[in-house]
PDB file of C-alpha atoms and ligand atoms in Angstrom:
ATOM      1  CA  UNK W   1     122.801  78.291 158.858  1.00 65.00           C
ATOM      2  CA  UNK W   2     119.944  76.304 160.415  1.00 65.00           C
ATOM      3  CA  UNK W   3     121.707  73.216 158.977  1.00 75.00           C
ATOM      4  CA  UNK W   4     124.543  73.768 161.465  1.00 81.00           C
ATOM      5  CA  UNK W   5     122.014  73.505 164.260  1.00 95.00           C
ATOM      6  CA  UNK W   6     120.364  70.358 165.597  1.00 96.00           C
ATOM      7  CA  UNK W   7     116.779  69.964 164.355  1.00 95.00           C
ATOM      8  CA  UNK W   8     115.162  70.541 167.749  1.00 96.00           C
ATOM      9  CA  UNK W   9     116.641  74.053 167.852  1.00 97.00           C
ATOM     10  CA  UNK W  10     114.764  76.550 165.703  1.00 96.00           C
ATOM     11  CA  UNK W  11     115.661  80.234 165.421  1.00 97.00           C
ATOM     12  CA  UNK W  12     113.026  82.756 164.394  1.00 97.00           C
ATOM     13  CA  UNK W  13     115.279  85.517 163.121  1.00 97.00           C
ATOM     14  CA  UNK W  14     113.582  88.825 163.899  1.00 96.00           C
ATOM     15  CA  UNK W  15     114.883  92.354 163.568  1.00 91.00           C
ATOM     16  CA  UNK W  16     116.459  95.122 165.634  1.00 90.00           C
ATOM     17  CA  UNK W  17     113.267  95.999 167.490  1.00 92.00           C
ATOM     18  CA  UNK W  18     112.541  92.428 168.498  1.00 95.00           C
ATOM     19  CA  UNK W  19     115.233  89.952 169.451  1.00 97.00           C
ATOM     20  CA  UNK W  20     115.395  86.548 167.824  1.00 97.00           C
ATOM     21  CA  UNK W  21     113.138  83.875 169.341  1.00 98.00           C
ATOM     22  CA  UNK W  22     114.929  80.580 169.900  1.00 98.00           C
ATOM     23  CA  UNK W  23     112.774  77.516 170.312  1.00 98.00           C
ATOM     24  CA  UNK W  24     114.192  74.344 171.837  1.00 98.00           C
ATOM     25  CA  UNK W  25     111.869  71.393 171.407  1.00 97.00           C
ATOM     26  CA  UNK W  26     111.764  68.245 173.439  1.00 97.00           C
ATOM     27  CA  UNK W  27     109.297  65.576 174.521  1.00 95.00           C
ATOM     28  CA  UNK W  28     110.045  66.760 178.028  1.00 95.00           C
ATOM     29  CA  UNK W  29     108.641  70.195 177.187  1.00 97.00           C
ATOM     30  CA  UNK W  30     109.485  72.990 174.753  1.00 98.00           C
ATOM     31  CA  UNK W  31     111.497  76.005 175.879  1.00 98.00           C
ATOM     32  CA  UNK W  32     111.540  79.454 174.293  1.00 98.00           C
ATOM     33  CA  UNK W  33     114.464  81.843 174.713  1.00 98.00           C
ATOM     34  CA  UNK W  34     113.512  85.553 174.485  1.00 98.00           C
ATOM     35  CA  UNK W  35     110.161  86.991 173.471  1.00 97.00           C
ATOM     36  CA  UNK W  36     110.815  90.140 171.418  1.00 96.00           C
ATOM     37  CA  UNK W  37     109.457  93.642 171.769  1.00 96.00           C
ATOM     38  CA  UNK W  38     105.997  94.336 173.167  1.00 95.00           C
ATOM     39  CA  UNK W  39     104.669  95.941 169.957  1.00 94.00           C
ATOM     40  CA  UNK W  40     105.593  92.774 168.059  1.00 96.00           C
ATOM     41  CA  UNK W  41     103.975  90.400 170.567  1.00 97.00           C
ATOM     42  CA  UNK W  42     101.193  89.413 168.143  1.00 97.00           C
ATOM     43  CA  UNK W  43     103.787  88.340 165.551  1.00 96.00           C
ATOM     44  CA  UNK W  44     105.787  86.493 168.219  1.00 97.00           C
ATOM     45  CA  UNK W  45     102.651  84.570 169.182  1.00 98.00           C
ATOM     46  CA  UNK W  46     101.873  83.835 165.521  1.00 97.00           C
ATOM     47  CA  UNK W  47     105.407  82.479 164.919  1.00 97.00           C
ATOM     48  CA  UNK W  48     105.145  80.360 168.038  1.00 97.00           C
ATOM     49  CA  UNK W  49     101.809  78.904 166.957  1.00 97.00           C
ATOM     50  CA  UNK W  50     103.073  78.163 163.428  1.00 96.00           C
ATOM     51  CA  UNK W  51     104.061  74.730 162.129  1.00 92.00           C
ATOM     52  CA  UNK W  52     107.769  75.517 162.564  1.00 92.00           C
ATOM     53  CA  UNK W  53     106.966  76.678 166.050  1.00 96.00           C
ATOM     54  CA  UNK W  54     104.856  74.874 168.569  1.00 97.00           C
ATOM     55  CA  UNK W  55     101.827  74.141 166.441  1.00 95.00           C
ATOM     56  CA  UNK W  56      99.308  73.065 169.018  1.00 95.00           C
ATOM     57  CA  UNK W  57     101.872  71.958 171.609  1.00 97.00           C
ATOM     58  CA  UNK W  58     102.207  73.672 174.979  1.00 98.00           C
ATOM     59  CA  UNK W  59     105.227  75.740 175.953  1.00 98.00           C
ATOM     60  CA  UNK W  60     106.951  74.471 179.076  1.00 98.00           C
ATOM     61  CA  UNK W  61     109.075  77.505 179.856  1.00 98.00           C
ATOM     62  CA  UNK W  62     110.133  80.965 178.704  1.00 98.00           C
ATOM     63  CA  UNK W  63     113.719  81.940 179.354  1.00 98.00           C
ATOM     64  CA  UNK W  64     115.485  85.317 178.899  1.00 98.00           C
ATOM     65  CA  UNK W  65     119.153  85.915 178.073  1.00 98.00           C
ATOM     66  CA  UNK W  66     118.704  89.353 179.635  1.00 98.00           C
ATOM     67  CA  UNK W  67     115.866  91.677 180.443  1.00 97.00           C
ATOM     68  CA  UNK W  68     115.897  94.526 177.915  1.00 97.00           C
ATOM     69  CA  UNK W  69     112.655  95.458 176.235  1.00 96.00           C
ATOM     70  CA  UNK W  70     113.558  93.845 172.907  1.00 96.00           C
ATOM     71  CA  UNK W  71     114.085  90.483 174.634  1.00 97.00           C
ATOM     72  CA  UNK W  72     111.412  90.450 177.365  1.00 97.00           C
ATOM     73  CA  UNK W  73     108.785  92.885 176.021  1.00 97.00           C
ATOM     74  CA  UNK W  74     106.615  89.966 174.902  1.00 97.00           C
ATOM     75  CA  UNK W  75     107.082  87.873 178.055  1.00 98.00           C
ATOM     76  CA  UNK W  76     103.705  88.765 179.554  1.00 98.00           C
ATOM     77  CA  UNK W  77     101.882  87.956 176.286  1.00 98.00           C
ATOM     78  CA  UNK W  78     103.677  84.608 175.856  1.00 98.00           C
ATOM     79  CA  UNK W  79     103.126  83.596 179.498  1.00 98.00           C
ATOM     80  CA  UNK W  80      99.430  84.509 179.173  1.00 97.00           C
ATOM     81  CA  UNK W  81      99.026  82.530 175.970  1.00 98.00           C
ATOM     82  CA  UNK W  82     100.813  79.422 177.192  1.00 98.00           C
ATOM     83  CA  UNK W  83     100.416  79.655 180.970  1.00 98.00           C
ATOM     84  CA  UNK W  84     104.120  78.838 181.322  1.00 98.00           C
ATOM     85  CA  UNK W  85     106.685  79.896 183.938  1.00 98.00           C
ATOM     86  CA  UNK W  86     109.256  82.600 183.102  1.00 98.00           C
ATOM     87  CA  UNK W  87     112.910  82.160 184.068  1.00 98.00           C
ATOM     88  CA  UNK W  88     115.222  85.200 184.124  1.00 98.00           C
ATOM     89  CA  UNK W  89     118.902  85.581 185.008  1.00 98.00           C
ATOM     90  CA  UNK W  90     119.368  85.889 188.750  1.00 98.00           C
ATOM     91  CA  UNK W  91     120.805  89.397 188.448  1.00 97.00           C
ATOM     92  CA  UNK W  92     117.774  90.638 186.496  1.00 97.00           C
ATOM     93  CA  UNK W  93     115.154  89.264 188.814  1.00 97.00           C
ATOM     94  CA  UNK W  94     115.127  92.091 191.399  1.00 97.00           C
ATOM     95  CA  UNK W  95     115.006  94.681 188.625  1.00 97.00           C
ATOM     96  CA  UNK W  96     112.035  92.964 187.093  1.00 97.00           C
ATOM     97  CA  UNK W  97     110.277  92.434 190.410  1.00 97.00           C
ATOM     98  CA  UNK W  98     110.461  96.114 191.253  1.00 97.00           C
ATOM     99  CA  UNK W  99     110.044  97.019 187.532  1.00 97.00           C
ATOM    100  CA  UNK W 100     113.024  99.349 187.598  1.00 96.00           C
ATOM    101  CA  UNK W 101     112.409 101.572 184.557  1.00 94.00           C
ATOM    102  CA  UNK W 102     115.907 103.045 184.780  1.00 94.00           C
ATOM    103  CA  UNK W 103     117.984  99.888 185.221  1.00 94.00           C
ATOM    104  CA  UNK W 104     115.899  98.033 182.636  1.00 96.00           C
ATOM    105  CA  UNK W 105     116.249 100.940 180.156  1.00 94.00           C
ATOM    106  CA  UNK W 106     112.476 101.190 179.748  1.00 94.00           C
ATOM    107  CA  UNK W 107     111.029 104.625 180.633  1.00 91.00           C
ATOM    108  CA  UNK W 108     114.611 105.891 181.027  1.00 94.00           C
ATOM    109  CA  UNK W 109     115.324 105.119 177.362  1.00 95.00           C
ATOM    110  CA  UNK W 110     111.859 105.870 175.978  1.00 93.00           C
ATOM    111  CA  UNK W 111     111.026 102.183 175.500  1.00 94.00           C
ATOM    112  CA  UNK W 112     108.137 100.066 176.667  1.00 93.00           C
ATOM    113  CA  UNK W 113     107.495  96.523 177.813  1.00 95.00           C
ATOM    114  CA  UNK W 114     104.545  94.785 179.477  1.00 96.00           C
ATOM    115  CA  UNK W 115     105.220  94.081 183.101  1.00 97.00           C
ATOM    116  CA  UNK W 116     105.482  90.402 184.032  1.00 98.00           C
ATOM    117  CA  UNK W 117     106.277  88.308 187.069  1.00 97.00           C
ATOM    118  CA  UNK W 118     109.353  86.067 186.950  1.00 98.00           C
ATOM    119  CA  UNK W 119     108.846  82.584 188.370  1.00 98.00           C
ATOM    120  CA  UNK W 120     112.393  81.217 188.393  1.00 98.00           C
ATOM    121  CA  UNK W 121     115.996  82.449 188.426  1.00 98.00           C
ATOM    122  CA  UNK W 122     118.794  81.245 186.166  1.00 98.00           C
ATOM    123  CA  UNK W 123     122.313  81.088 187.591  1.00 98.00           C
ATOM    124  CA  UNK W 124     125.716  81.506 185.990  1.00 98.00           C
ATOM    125  CA  UNK W 125     127.625  78.230 186.290  1.00 98.00           C
ATOM    126  CA  UNK W 126     124.482  76.107 186.271  1.00 98.00           C
ATOM    127  CA  UNK W 127     123.612  73.631 183.537  1.00 98.00           C
ATOM    128  CA  UNK W 128     120.137  73.438 182.103  1.00 98.00           C
ATOM    129  CA  UNK W 129     118.666  70.824 179.785  1.00 98.00           C
ATOM    130  CA  UNK W 130     116.437  72.414 177.151  1.00 98.00           C
ATOM    131  CA  UNK W 131     115.580  70.732 173.839  1.00 98.00           C
ATOM    132  CA  UNK W 132     117.390  67.585 174.983  1.00 97.00           C
ATOM    133  CA  UNK W 133     120.646  69.577 174.981  1.00 98.00           C
ATOM    134  CA  UNK W 134     122.730  70.611 177.952  1.00 98.00           C
ATOM    135  CA  UNK W 135     123.281  74.354 178.212  1.00 98.00           C
ATOM    136  CA  UNK W 136     125.954  75.828 180.444  1.00 98.00           C
ATOM    137  CA  UNK W 137     124.824  79.255 181.638  1.00 98.00           C
ATOM    138  CA  UNK W 138     127.717  81.715 181.703  1.00 98.00           C
ATOM    139  CA  UNK W 139     127.775  85.252 183.090  1.00 98.00           C
ATOM    140  CA  UNK W 140     128.131  87.716 180.217  1.00 98.00           C
ATOM    141  CA  UNK W 141     128.102  91.214 181.744  1.00 98.00           C
ATOM    142  CA  UNK W 142     128.734  94.303 179.617  1.00 98.00           C
ATOM    143  CA  UNK W 143     125.778  95.400 177.456  1.00 98.00           C
ATOM    144  CA  UNK W 144     123.639  94.171 180.354  1.00 97.00           C
ATOM    145  CA  UNK W 145     125.397  93.553 183.660  1.00 97.00           C
ATOM    146  CA  UNK W 146     123.076  90.644 184.577  1.00 97.00           C
ATOM    147  CA  UNK W 147     123.089  88.918 181.178  1.00 98.00           C
ATOM    148  CA  UNK W 148     123.706  85.233 180.659  1.00 98.00           C
ATOM    149  CA  UNK W 149     124.797  83.344 177.558  1.00 98.00           C
ATOM    150  CA  UNK W 150     124.080  79.634 177.060  1.00 98.00           C
ATOM    151  CA  UNK W 151     126.720  77.282 175.677  1.00 98.00           C
ATOM    152  CA  UNK W 152     126.202  73.763 174.439  1.00 98.00           C
ATOM    153  CA  UNK W 153     129.630  72.104 174.311  1.00 98.00           C
ATOM    154  CA  UNK W 154     128.452  68.978 172.458  1.00 96.00           C
ATOM    155  CA  UNK W 155     127.528  70.935 169.293  1.00 96.00           C
ATOM    156  CA  UNK W 156     129.609  74.034 169.972  1.00 97.00           C
ATOM    157  CA  UNK W 157     126.531  76.284 170.014  1.00 98.00           C
ATOM    158  CA  UNK W 158     126.581  79.619 171.772  1.00 98.00           C
ATOM    159  CA  UNK W 159     123.321  81.462 172.413  1.00 98.00           C
ATOM    160  CA  UNK W 160     124.898  84.853 172.882  1.00 98.00           C
ATOM    161  CA  UNK W 161     122.033  87.315 173.431  1.00 98.00           C
ATOM    162  CA  UNK W 162     123.507  90.763 172.874  1.00 98.00           C
ATOM    163  CA  UNK W 163     126.985  89.897 174.191  1.00 98.00           C
ATOM    164  CA  UNK W 164     128.239  88.988 170.692  1.00 98.00           C
ATOM    165  CA  UNK W 165     126.756  89.613 167.273  1.00 98.00           C
ATOM    166  CA  UNK W 166     128.220  89.008 163.859  1.00 98.00           C
ATOM    167  CA  UNK W 167     129.097  92.724 163.847  1.00 97.00           C
ATOM    168  CA  UNK W 168     129.603  93.987 167.348  1.00 97.00           C
ATOM    169  CA  UNK W 169     127.436  93.711 170.451  1.00 98.00           C
ATOM    170  CA  UNK W 170     124.630  95.564 172.220  1.00 97.00           C
ATOM    171  CA  UNK W 171     125.212  99.156 173.261  1.00 97.00           C
ATOM    172  CA  UNK W 172     127.321  99.712 176.363  1.00 97.00           C
ATOM    173  CA  UNK W 173     126.852 102.355 179.030  1.00 97.00           C
ATOM    174  CA  UNK W 174     129.667 104.913 178.945  1.00 97.00           C
ATOM    175  CA  UNK W 175     132.176 105.035 181.826  1.00 96.00           C
ATOM    176  CA  UNK W 176     130.651 108.033 183.642  1.00 95.00           C
ATOM    177  CA  UNK W 177     127.327 106.226 183.800  1.00 95.00           C
ATOM    178  CA  UNK W 178     128.592 102.731 184.623  1.00 96.00           C
ATOM    179  CA  UNK W 179     132.381 102.429 185.033  1.00 97.00           C
ATOM    180  CA  UNK W 180     132.112  98.628 185.140  1.00 98.00           C
ATOM    181  CA  UNK W 181     130.324  98.167 181.804  1.00 98.00           C
ATOM    182  CA  UNK W 182     133.134  98.549 179.299  1.00 98.00           C
ATOM    183  CA  UNK W 183     135.726  96.490 181.254  1.00 98.00           C
ATOM    184  CA  UNK W 184     133.038  93.820 181.696  1.00 98.00           C
ATOM    185  CA  UNK W 185     132.365  93.861 177.934  1.00 98.00           C
ATOM    186  CA  UNK W 186     136.044  93.128 177.231  1.00 98.00           C
ATOM    187  CA  UNK W 187     136.199  90.434 179.939  1.00 98.00           C
ATOM    188  CA  UNK W 188     133.082  88.748 178.547  1.00 98.00           C
ATOM    189  CA  UNK W 189     134.552  88.672 175.022  1.00 98.00           C
ATOM    190  CA  UNK W 190     137.759  87.191 176.465  1.00 98.00           C
ATOM    191  CA  UNK W 191     135.698  84.537 178.203  1.00 98.00           C
ATOM    192  CA  UNK W 192     133.773  83.746 175.022  1.00 98.00           C
ATOM    193  CA  UNK W 193     137.066  83.443 173.105  1.00 98.00           C
ATOM    194  CA  UNK W 194     138.074  80.547 175.372  1.00 98.00           C
ATOM    195  CA  UNK W 195     135.015  78.502 174.395  1.00 98.00           C
ATOM    196  CA  UNK W 196     135.073  76.065 171.508  1.00 98.00           C
ATOM    197  CA  UNK W 197     132.220  77.716 169.612  1.00 98.00           C
ATOM    198  CA  UNK W 198     131.250  76.475 166.147  1.00 97.00           C
ATOM    199  CA  UNK W 199     128.070  78.493 165.667  1.00 98.00           C
ATOM    200  CA  UNK W 200     126.669  81.548 167.406  1.00 98.00           C
ATOM    201  CA  UNK W 201     122.934  82.102 167.692  1.00 98.00           C
ATOM    202  CA  UNK W 202     122.870  85.827 168.432  1.00 98.00           C
ATOM    203  CA  UNK W 203     120.074  87.934 169.902  1.00 98.00           C
ATOM    204  CA  UNK W 204     119.820  89.781 166.576  1.00 97.00           C
ATOM    205  CA  UNK W 205     120.747  88.678 163.067  1.00 96.00           C
ATOM    206  CA  UNK W 206     121.258  85.268 161.481  1.00 97.00           C
ATOM    207  CA  UNK W 207     123.175  82.532 163.265  1.00 97.00           C
ATOM    208  CA  UNK W 208     126.800  82.599 162.106  1.00 97.00           C
ATOM    209  CA  UNK W 209     129.874  80.341 162.084  1.00 97.00           C
ATOM    210  CA  UNK W 210     132.713  82.872 161.655  1.00 97.00           C
ATOM    211  CA  UNK W 211     133.205  83.219 165.403  1.00 98.00           C
ATOM    212  CA  UNK W 212     136.837  84.366 165.150  1.00 98.00           C
ATOM    213  CA  UNK W 213     135.867  87.155 162.767  1.00 98.00           C
ATOM    214  CA  UNK W 214     133.030  88.283 165.024  1.00 98.00           C
ATOM    215  CA  UNK W 215     135.318  88.317 168.058  1.00 98.00           C
ATOM    216  CA  UNK W 216     137.936  90.352 166.118  1.00 98.00           C
ATOM    217  CA  UNK W 217     135.339  92.946 165.176  1.00 98.00           C
ATOM    218  CA  UNK W 218     133.989  93.024 168.721  1.00 98.00           C
ATOM    219  CA  UNK W 219     137.413  93.465 170.266  1.00 98.00           C
ATOM    220  CA  UNK W 220     138.272  96.266 167.887  1.00 98.00           C
ATOM    221  CA  UNK W 221     135.026  98.044 168.781  1.00 98.00           C
ATOM    222  CA  UNK W 222     135.855  97.691 172.494  1.00 98.00           C
ATOM    223  CA  UNK W 223     139.296  99.132 171.783  1.00 98.00           C
ATOM    224  CA  UNK W 224     137.780 102.135 170.005  1.00 98.00           C
ATOM    225  CA  UNK W 225     135.352 102.648 172.881  1.00 98.00           C
ATOM    226  CA  UNK W 226     138.161 102.423 175.444  1.00 98.00           C
ATOM    227  CA  UNK W 227     140.091 105.074 173.534  1.00 98.00           C
ATOM    228  CA  UNK W 228     137.217 107.539 173.462  1.00 97.00           C
ATOM    229  CA  UNK W 229     134.389 107.471 175.960  1.00 95.00           C
ATOM    230  CA  UNK W 230     132.430 110.110 174.030  1.00 96.00           C
ATOM    231  CA  UNK W 231     132.217 107.568 171.287  1.00 96.00           C
ATOM    232  CA  UNK W 232     130.540 105.098 173.671  1.00 97.00           C
ATOM    233  CA  UNK W 233     127.965 107.700 174.633  1.00 97.00           C
ATOM    234  CA  UNK W 234     127.353 108.759 171.007  1.00 96.00           C
ATOM    235  CA  UNK W 235     126.990 105.161 169.873  1.00 96.00           C
ATOM    236  CA  UNK W 236     124.498 104.436 172.666  1.00 97.00           C
ATOM    237  CA  UNK W 237     122.278 107.407 171.783  1.00 97.00           C
ATOM    238  CA  UNK W 238     122.427 106.554 168.087  1.00 97.00           C
ATOM    239  CA  UNK W 239     121.310 102.998 168.805  1.00 96.00           C
ATOM    240  CA  UNK W 240     118.548 104.165 171.122  1.00 96.00           C
ATOM    241  CA  UNK W 241     117.211 106.728 168.654  1.00 97.00           C
ATOM    242  CA  UNK W 242     117.270 104.108 165.901  1.00 95.00           C
ATOM    243  CA  UNK W 243     115.338 101.778 168.168  1.00 95.00           C
ATOM    244  CA  UNK W 244     112.663 104.387 168.903  1.00 95.00           C
ATOM    245  CA  UNK W 245     112.453 105.176 165.193  1.00 95.00           C
ATOM    246  CA  UNK W 246     111.910 101.491 164.388  1.00 93.00           C
ATOM    247  CA  UNK W 247     109.181 101.430 167.000  1.00 93.00           C
ATOM    248  CA  UNK W 248     107.419 104.565 165.744  1.00 93.00           C
ATOM    249  CA  UNK W 249     108.425 104.226 162.066  1.00 91.00           C
ATOM    250  CA  UNK W 250     108.539 108.012 161.628  1.00 94.00           C
ATOM    251  CA  UNK W 251     109.237 110.910 163.951  1.00 97.00           C
ATOM    252  CA  UNK W 252     108.630 114.581 163.096  1.00 97.00           C
ATOM    253  CA  UNK W 253     112.036 116.262 162.835  1.00 97.00           C
ATOM    254  CA  UNK W 254     110.591 119.318 164.536  1.00 97.00           C
ATOM    255  CA  UNK W 255     109.764 117.181 167.580  1.00 97.00           C
ATOM    256  CA  UNK W 256     113.232 115.661 167.978  1.00 98.00           C
ATOM    257  CA  UNK W 257     114.689 118.436 170.203  1.00 98.00           C
ATOM    258  CA  UNK W 258     111.810 117.915 172.629  1.00 98.00           C
ATOM    259  CA  UNK W 259     112.327 114.163 172.439  1.00 97.00           C
ATOM    260  CA  UNK W 260     116.025 114.340 173.366  1.00 97.00           C
ATOM    261  CA  UNK W 261     115.146 116.830 176.095  1.00 97.00           C
ATOM    262  CA  UNK W 262     112.390 114.645 177.576  1.00 96.00           C
ATOM    263  CA  UNK W 263     113.786 111.106 177.367  1.00 97.00           C
ATOM    264  CA  UNK W 264     116.051 110.902 180.427  1.00 97.00           C
ATOM    265  CA  UNK W 265     118.928 108.934 178.903  1.00 97.00           C
ATOM    266  CA  UNK W 266     119.386 111.500 176.110  1.00 98.00           C
ATOM    267  CA  UNK W 267     119.204 114.381 178.590  1.00 97.00           C
ATOM    268  CA  UNK W 268     121.679 112.683 180.984  1.00 97.00           C
ATOM    269  CA  UNK W 269     124.229 111.769 178.336  1.00 97.00           C
ATOM    270  CA  UNK W 270     124.007 115.251 176.818  1.00 97.00           C
ATOM    271  CA  UNK W 271     124.665 116.845 180.209  1.00 97.00           C
ATOM    272  CA  UNK W 272     127.582 114.498 180.945  1.00 96.00           C
ATOM    273  CA  UNK W 273     129.245 114.282 177.541  1.00 97.00           C
ATOM    274  CA  UNK W 274     128.124 116.784 174.962  1.00 97.00           C
ATOM    275  CA  UNK W 275     126.738 119.882 176.643  1.00 97.00           C
ATOM    276  CA  UNK W 276     124.925 121.091 173.534  1.00 98.00           C
ATOM    277  CA  UNK W 277     121.388 122.367 173.048  1.00 98.00           C
ATOM    278  CA  UNK W 278     118.662 119.762 172.490  1.00 98.00           C
ATOM    279  CA  UNK W 279     118.308 121.046 168.916  1.00 98.00           C
ATOM    280  CA  UNK W 280     122.058 120.548 168.333  1.00 98.00           C
ATOM    281  CA  UNK W 281     122.029 117.077 169.837  1.00 98.00           C
ATOM    282  CA  UNK W 282     119.029 116.095 167.728  1.00 98.00           C
ATOM    283  CA  UNK W 283     120.650 117.414 164.537  1.00 97.00           C
ATOM    284  CA  UNK W 284     123.949 115.617 165.290  1.00 97.00           C
ATOM    285  CA  UNK W 285     122.163 112.326 165.891  1.00 97.00           C
ATOM    286  CA  UNK W 286     120.063 112.676 162.747  1.00 97.00           C
ATOM    287  CA  UNK W 287     123.208 113.312 160.695  1.00 97.00           C
ATOM    288  CA  UNK W 288     124.942 110.281 162.195  1.00 96.00           C
ATOM    289  CA  UNK W 289     121.925 108.079 161.486  1.00 96.00           C
ATOM    290  CA  UNK W 290     121.832 109.351 157.890  1.00 97.00           C
ATOM    291  CA  UNK W 291     125.548 108.676 157.504  1.00 96.00           C
ATOM    292  CA  UNK W 292     125.124 105.183 158.859  1.00 94.00           C
ATOM    293  CA  UNK W 293     122.235 104.563 156.485  1.00 94.00           C
ATOM    294  CA  UNK W 294     119.879 103.912 159.388  1.00 94.00           C
ATOM    295  CA  UNK W 295     117.473 106.766 158.704  1.00 96.00           C
ATOM    296  CA  UNK W 296     116.575 109.460 156.181  1.00 96.00           C
ATOM    297  CA  UNK W 297     114.647 112.717 156.181  1.00 97.00           C
ATOM    298  CA  UNK W 298     111.326 112.589 154.415  1.00 95.00           C
ATOM    299  CA  UNK W 299     108.789 115.435 154.231  1.00 94.00           C
ATOM    300  CA  UNK W 300     109.634 116.845 157.623  1.00 96.00           C
ATOM    301  CA  UNK W 301     109.967 113.445 159.298  1.00 97.00           C
ATOM    302  CA  UNK W 302     112.835 111.220 160.212  1.00 97.00           C
ATOM    303  CA  UNK W 303     112.062 107.744 158.876  1.00 96.00           C
ATOM    304  CA  UNK W 304     113.733 104.394 159.424  1.00 93.00           C
ATOM    305  CA  UNK W 305     115.745 103.416 156.330  1.00 88.00           C
TER     306      UNK W 305
HETATM  307 ZN1   ZN D 401     118.697  93.049 172.066  1.00 95.03          ZN
END
């Protein structure tokens, strides 16, 4: 898929714990979009320093599509290594400046990130030139209410963050937690459908060209969520548990009830939506992860599949 992209745009495809790192090279200065998860920061730095990355060149700027831990967890490490400014979407900046562990889904969701200081804001509607290409920043609220996507009309490239993946989009807060999130998710997909996109560079997974197919799948997921808000809550907890499991690799099954009792987002969603014991919630989530092929039980532990 890299052959659909201009040569100065390189995508380091990562995994579900770390977002993709998108490098835009130019004689005017190289720009990196998203830095991955904090635990993977050494790998992010190694990729950046590789031949396909920067080699020995400096980095002019680090940009975030949005400020969740899998996209900005390595910001501090990258800024330290390259002494470069960090630009975040305008709506994320106050959350980062006060390091809001709830709004950023860090402590609230049992995740971590190294604190950093943003230097610049990015604004929806503005155009930025990175990698000798003009990028139109567009508001893409939903998964993250302050998220931006970046669209290059000349080549039809959309850098979508977690607003659109080949199969779905980033987890969405259920209506009782944020009534605006699901309607915003639909509105963002409708906005993306109006763009003439030839290739999507998502926050996770390989770049892809079947944009219509991805939008169809995303709209049908939104429809299913709109029809059943419990499903939104269940999906979010499944995704968050999978994320923690990827971070820790294995979690003792016996400790899961305490985990869902202690991590605030699990406790909150259980109180609002499920009303079951922590042991019940843990068992339900484990079964769903097994069914989805995301995890398996192994000698008393839950392990990432
Ligand atoms: Zn992400």
